Structure formats: structure tokens, C-alpha cells
Short mmCIF file of C-alpha atoms in Angstrom, two decimals:
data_model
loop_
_atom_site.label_atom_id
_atom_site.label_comp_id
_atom_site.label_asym_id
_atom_site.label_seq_id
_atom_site.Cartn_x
_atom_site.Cartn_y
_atom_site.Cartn_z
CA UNK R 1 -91.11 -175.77 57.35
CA UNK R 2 -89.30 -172.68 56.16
CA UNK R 3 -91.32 -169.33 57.15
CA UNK R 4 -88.64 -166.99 55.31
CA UNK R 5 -86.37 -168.05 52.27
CA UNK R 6 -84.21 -166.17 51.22
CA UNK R 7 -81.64 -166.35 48.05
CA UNK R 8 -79.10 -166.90 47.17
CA UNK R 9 -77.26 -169.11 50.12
CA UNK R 10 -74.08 -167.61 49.28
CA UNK R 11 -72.54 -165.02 46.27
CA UNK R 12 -68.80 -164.58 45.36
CA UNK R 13 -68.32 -162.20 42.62
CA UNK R 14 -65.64 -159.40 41.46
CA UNK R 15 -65.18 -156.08 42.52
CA UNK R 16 -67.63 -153.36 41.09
CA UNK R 17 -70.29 -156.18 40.80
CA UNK R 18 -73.79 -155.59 41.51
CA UNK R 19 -75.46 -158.23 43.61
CA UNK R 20 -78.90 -158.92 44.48
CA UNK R 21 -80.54 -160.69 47.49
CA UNK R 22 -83.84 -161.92 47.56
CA UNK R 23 -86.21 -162.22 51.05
CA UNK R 24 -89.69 -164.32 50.65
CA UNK R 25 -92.08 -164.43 53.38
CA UNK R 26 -93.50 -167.56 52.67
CA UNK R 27 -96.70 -167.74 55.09
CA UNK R 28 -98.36 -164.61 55.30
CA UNK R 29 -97.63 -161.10 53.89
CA UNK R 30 -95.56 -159.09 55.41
CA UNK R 31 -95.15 -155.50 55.05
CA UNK R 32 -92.51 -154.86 57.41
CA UNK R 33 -89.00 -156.68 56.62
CA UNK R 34 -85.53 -156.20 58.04
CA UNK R 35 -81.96 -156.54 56.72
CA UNK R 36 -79.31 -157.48 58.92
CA UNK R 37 -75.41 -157.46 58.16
CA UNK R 38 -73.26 -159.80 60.06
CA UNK R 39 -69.63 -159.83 60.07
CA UNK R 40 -67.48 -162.86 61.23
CA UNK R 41 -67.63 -163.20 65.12
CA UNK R 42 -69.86 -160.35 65.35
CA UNK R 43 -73.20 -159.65 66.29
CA UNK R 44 -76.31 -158.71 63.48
CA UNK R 45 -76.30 -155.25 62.95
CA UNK R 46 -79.42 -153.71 61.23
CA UNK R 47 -79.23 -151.98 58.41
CA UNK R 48 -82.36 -150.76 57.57
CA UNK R 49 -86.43 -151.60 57.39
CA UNK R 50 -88.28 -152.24 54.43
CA UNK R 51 -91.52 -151.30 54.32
CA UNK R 52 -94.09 -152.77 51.62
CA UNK R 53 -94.84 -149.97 48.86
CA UNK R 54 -92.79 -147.36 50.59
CA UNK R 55 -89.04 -146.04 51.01
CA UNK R 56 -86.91 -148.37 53.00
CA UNK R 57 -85.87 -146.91 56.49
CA UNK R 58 -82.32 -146.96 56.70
CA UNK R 59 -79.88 -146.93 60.09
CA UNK R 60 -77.71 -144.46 60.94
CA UNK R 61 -74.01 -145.05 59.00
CA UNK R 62 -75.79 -147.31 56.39
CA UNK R 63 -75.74 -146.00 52.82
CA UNK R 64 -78.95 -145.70 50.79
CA UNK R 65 -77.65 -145.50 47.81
CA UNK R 66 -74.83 -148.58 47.89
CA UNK R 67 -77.95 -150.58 49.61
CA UNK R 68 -80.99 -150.64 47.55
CA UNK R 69 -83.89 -152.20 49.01
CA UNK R 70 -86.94 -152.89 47.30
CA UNK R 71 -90.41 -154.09 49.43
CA UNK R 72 -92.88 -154.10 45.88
CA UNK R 73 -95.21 -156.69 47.37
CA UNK R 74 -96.08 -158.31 50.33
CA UNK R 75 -94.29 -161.13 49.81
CA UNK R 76 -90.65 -160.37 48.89
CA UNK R 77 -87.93 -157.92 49.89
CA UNK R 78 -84.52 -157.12 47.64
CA UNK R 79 -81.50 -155.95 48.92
CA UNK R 80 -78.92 -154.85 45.66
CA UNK R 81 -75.81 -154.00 46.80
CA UNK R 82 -74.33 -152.14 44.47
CA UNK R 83 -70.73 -151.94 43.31
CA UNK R 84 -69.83 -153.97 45.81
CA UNK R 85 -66.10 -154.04 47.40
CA UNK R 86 -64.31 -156.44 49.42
CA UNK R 87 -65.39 -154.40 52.87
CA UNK R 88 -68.83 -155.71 51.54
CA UNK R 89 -68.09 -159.12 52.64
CA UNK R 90 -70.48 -159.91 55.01
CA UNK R 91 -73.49 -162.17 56.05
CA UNK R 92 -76.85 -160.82 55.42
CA UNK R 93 -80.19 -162.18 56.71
CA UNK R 94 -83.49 -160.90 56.12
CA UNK R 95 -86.43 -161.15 58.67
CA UNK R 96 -89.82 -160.74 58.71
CA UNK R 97 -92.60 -160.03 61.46
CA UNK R 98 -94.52 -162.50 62.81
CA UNK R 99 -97.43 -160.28 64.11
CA UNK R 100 -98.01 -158.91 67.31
CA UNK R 101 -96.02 -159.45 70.02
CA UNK R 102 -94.64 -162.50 67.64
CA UNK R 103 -90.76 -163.08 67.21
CA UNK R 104 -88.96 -162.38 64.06
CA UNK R 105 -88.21 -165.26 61.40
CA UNK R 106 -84.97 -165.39 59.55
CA UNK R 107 -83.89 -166.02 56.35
CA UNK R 108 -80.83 -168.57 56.46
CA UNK R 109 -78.87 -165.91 55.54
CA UNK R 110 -76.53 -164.95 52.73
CA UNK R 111 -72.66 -165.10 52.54
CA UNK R 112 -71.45 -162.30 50.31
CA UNK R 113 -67.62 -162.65 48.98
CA UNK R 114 -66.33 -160.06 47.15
CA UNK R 115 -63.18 -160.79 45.15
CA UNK T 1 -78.65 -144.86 70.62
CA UNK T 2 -79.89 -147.54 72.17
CA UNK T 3 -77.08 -150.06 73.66
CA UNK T 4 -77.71 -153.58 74.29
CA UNK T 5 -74.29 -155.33 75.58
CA UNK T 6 -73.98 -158.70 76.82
CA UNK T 7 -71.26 -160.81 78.95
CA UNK T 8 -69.29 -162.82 78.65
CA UNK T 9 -67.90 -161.89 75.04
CA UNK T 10 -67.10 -165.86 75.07
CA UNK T 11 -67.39 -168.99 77.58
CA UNK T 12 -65.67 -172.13 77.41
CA UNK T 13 -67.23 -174.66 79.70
CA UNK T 14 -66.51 -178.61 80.15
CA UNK T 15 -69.50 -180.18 79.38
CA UNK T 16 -71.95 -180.77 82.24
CA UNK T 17 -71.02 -177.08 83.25
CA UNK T 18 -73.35 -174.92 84.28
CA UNK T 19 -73.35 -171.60 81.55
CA UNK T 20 -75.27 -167.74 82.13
CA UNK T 21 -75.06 -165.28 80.23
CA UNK T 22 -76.14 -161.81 80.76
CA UNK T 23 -77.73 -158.95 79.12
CA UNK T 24 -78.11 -155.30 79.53
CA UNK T 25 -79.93 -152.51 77.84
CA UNK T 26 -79.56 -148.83 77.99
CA UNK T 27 -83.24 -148.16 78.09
CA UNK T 28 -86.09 -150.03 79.56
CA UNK T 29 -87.42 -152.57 77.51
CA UNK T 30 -91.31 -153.59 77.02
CA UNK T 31 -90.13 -157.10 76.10
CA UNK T 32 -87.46 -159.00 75.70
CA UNK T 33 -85.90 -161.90 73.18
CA UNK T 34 -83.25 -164.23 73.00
CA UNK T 35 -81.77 -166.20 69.87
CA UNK T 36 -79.58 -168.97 69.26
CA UNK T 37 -77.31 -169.25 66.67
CA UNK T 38 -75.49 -172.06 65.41
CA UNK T 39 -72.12 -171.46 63.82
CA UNK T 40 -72.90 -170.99 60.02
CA UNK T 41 -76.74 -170.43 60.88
CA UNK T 42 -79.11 -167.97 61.12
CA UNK T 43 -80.60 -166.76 64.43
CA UNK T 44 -83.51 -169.16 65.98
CA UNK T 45 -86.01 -167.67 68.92
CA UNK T 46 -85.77 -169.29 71.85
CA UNK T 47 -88.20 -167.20 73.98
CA UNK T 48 -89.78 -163.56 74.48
CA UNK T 49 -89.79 -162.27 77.85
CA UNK T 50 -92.68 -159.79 78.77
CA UNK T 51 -92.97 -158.90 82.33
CA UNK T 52 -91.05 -156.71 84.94
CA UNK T 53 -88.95 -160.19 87.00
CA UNK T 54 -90.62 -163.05 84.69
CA UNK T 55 -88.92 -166.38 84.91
CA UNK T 56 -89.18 -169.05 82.14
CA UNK T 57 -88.10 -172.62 81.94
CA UNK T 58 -87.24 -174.60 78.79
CA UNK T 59 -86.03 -177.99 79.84
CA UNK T 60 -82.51 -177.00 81.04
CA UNK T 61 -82.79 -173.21 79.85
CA UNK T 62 -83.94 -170.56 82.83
CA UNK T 63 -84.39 -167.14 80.94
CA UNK T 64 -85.13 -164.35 84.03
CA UNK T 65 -86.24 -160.75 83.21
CA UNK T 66 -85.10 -158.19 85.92
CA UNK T 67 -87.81 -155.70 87.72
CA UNK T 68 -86.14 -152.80 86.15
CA UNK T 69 -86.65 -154.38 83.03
CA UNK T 70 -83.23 -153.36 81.63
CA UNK T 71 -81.40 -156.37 81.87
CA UNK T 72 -81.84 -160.32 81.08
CA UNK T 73 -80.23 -163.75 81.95
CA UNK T 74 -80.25 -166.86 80.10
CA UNK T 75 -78.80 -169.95 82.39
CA UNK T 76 -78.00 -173.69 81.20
CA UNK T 77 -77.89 -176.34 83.45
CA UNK T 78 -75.77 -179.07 82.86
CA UNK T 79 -74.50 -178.20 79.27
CA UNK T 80 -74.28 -180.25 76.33
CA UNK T 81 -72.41 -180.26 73.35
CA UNK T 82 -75.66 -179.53 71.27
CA UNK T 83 -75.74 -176.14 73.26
CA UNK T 84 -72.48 -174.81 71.52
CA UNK T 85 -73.38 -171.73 69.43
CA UNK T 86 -73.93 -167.53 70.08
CA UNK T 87 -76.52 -166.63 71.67
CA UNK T 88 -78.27 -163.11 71.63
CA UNK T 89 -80.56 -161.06 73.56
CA UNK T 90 -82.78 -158.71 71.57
CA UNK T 91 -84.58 -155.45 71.93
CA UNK T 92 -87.52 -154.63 70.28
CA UNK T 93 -89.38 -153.38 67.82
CA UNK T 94 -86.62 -153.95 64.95
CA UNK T 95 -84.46 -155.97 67.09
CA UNK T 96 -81.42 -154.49 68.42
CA UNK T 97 -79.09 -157.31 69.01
CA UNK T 98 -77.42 -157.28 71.70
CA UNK T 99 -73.46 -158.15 71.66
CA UNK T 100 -73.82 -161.96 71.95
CA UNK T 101 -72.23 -164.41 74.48
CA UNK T 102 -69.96 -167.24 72.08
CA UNK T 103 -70.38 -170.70 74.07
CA UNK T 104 -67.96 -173.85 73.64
CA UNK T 105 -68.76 -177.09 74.90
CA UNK T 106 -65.93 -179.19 75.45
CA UNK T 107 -66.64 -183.32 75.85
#
């Protein structure tokens, strides 16, 4: 079964909308997650770590403030992108750890369509 | 930063073609991972590669690990239709992906 869900599958919304993504770790806590962005044909580029009761780390060129990520328990990881604009468009997947030396498990992703 | 580029960009093969792809990081890597994913999908491990020239098997997948450990191969044998998809080779610890390698299966 699933080890990540993540939610919604797939947002289209207006310009200057807020939108919200949701990352569950469903089998054990996690308090390291990962957001990825993913545009068409291109690979997953990371966009920043969040880290359970602590400040997300972000990646260089990624903007804090139009990406709000919020790790409040072990268990689930938000991504709000705010204001959103067309160049938002994009796929983003959440991970989590799997423990040492243990792969990553994905989220199925969500498909963000701004308007 | 730290670079991890892979080639080809894309590969169209007739099926029951043989397929590699290759990967190459700018920095020595402690381990190494690769990913499949399906058009539409979301990236699914395939296998972690840990030491310096390692070789592993999955039925017709050969993943190889070079000595320097800076670069990676994945090979298929004989591909299938079932194969199409991107595949990725990652770095660790937060996974740097590295460009991906687009495969096509034609029947």
C-alpha cells in the first residue's frame, strides 16, 4: 500500500489564488520531508526540506515567502503556494525518508494549473 | 553546486532493443539511486547502489557503479513496452536528480 499520500491529485484555480498541498507519511513519522517541482519533460527539482517543528530549508532560487511550508507534526507536511501565477504551473511531489540508508517514497504528486 | 547529468536526453528503441543509460556526478557520491517514472507518475526506486564498481541485477535491469564512484549505468536487455518511461539517477542525501534519460518502446 501507499507509504506517502499526498493531496490533492491535481488543483486548477485563478490567478492570485492561494493553494495548499498536503504530504502524509502514512507508516512511520517522519521528520525530514522534501518538496519537489517538476515541470513538463523535465527532471524534479528540489525546492526545499521540511523539517518537523523547525523552519523549512529552502534551495537556492526558491522563494520562501511565495512557498510556505509547514512540517507541525510528524506526520504531515504543507506546501501553500501563495498567489500563485501561471509560471506556477507545475507538478509537485512530496517525499519522505525511509530511514537509514533507505530510499525516498513519493507522494503521487500534484498537478498545479493556474488559470 | 552539485551537477548530476545524464545521457541520452531521450532513446527510442524497437522493442527487443537493448537500452543504457548513463549518469554522471560532479562530486563523488557515497551511494547511488535510480527511479523510474511512468509518464503521469511519480518516481518509483528501483535500486541504491553503495560500493566503489558494484554491479546489480534485476531480471533484465544491470545497474553498475563506477570505481570512481562519480558515475552510474542502468542497462535493459531486451526491452519491452512496459519499460517505456524516464528514468533518473539520484544523489544523495536530499536527492539531486539527475537530468533523466526519456525511453520509447516501439512494438
Amino acid at each position: 500500500g501507499a507509504v506517502v499520500s499526498q493531496h490533492p491529485s491535481w488543483v486548477i484555480c485563478k490567478s492570485g489564488t492561494s493553494v495548499k498541498i498536503e504530504c502524509r507519511s502514512l507508516d512511520f513519522q517522519a521528520t525530514t520531508m522534501f518538496w519537489y517541482r517538476q515541470f513538463p519533460k523535465q527532471s524534479l527539482m528540489l525546492m526545499a526540506t521540511s523539517n518537523e517543528g523547525s523552519k523549512a530549508t529552502y534551495e537556492q532560487g526558491v522563494e520562501k515567502d511565495k512557498f510556505l511550508i509547514n512540517h507541525a507534526s510528524l506526520t504531515l507536511s504543507t506546501l501553500t503556494v501563495t498567489s500563485a501565477h501561471p509560471e506556477d504551473s507545475s507538478f509537485y511531489i512530496c517525499s519522505v525518508l525511509g530511514g537509514n540508508d533507505q530510499p525516498q517514497h513519493f507522494g503521487d504528486g500534484t498537478r498545479l494549473s493556474i488559470l | 553546486g552539485q551537477q548530476v547529468m545524464q545521457i541520452p536526453q531521450y532513446q527510442h528503441v524497437q522493442e527487443g532493443e537493448d537500452f543504457t543509460t548513463y549518469c554522471n556526478s560532479s562530486t563523488t557520491l557515497s551511494n547511488i539511486q535510480w527511479y523510474k517514472q511512468r509518464p503521469g507518475g511519480h518516481p518509483v526506486f528501483l535500486i541504491q547502489l553503495v560500493k566503489s564498481g558494484e554491479v546489480k541485477k534485476q531480471k533484465r535491469l544491470t545497474f553498475q557503479f563506477g570505481e570512481a564512484k562519480k558515475n552510474s549505468s542502468l542497462h535493459i536487455t531486451a526491452t519491452q513496452t512496459t519499460d517505456v518511461g524516464t528514468y533518473f539517477c539520484a544523489a544523495p542525501d536530499k536527492l539531486i536528480f539527475g537530468t533523466g534519460t526519456r525511453l520509447q518502446v516501439f512494438p
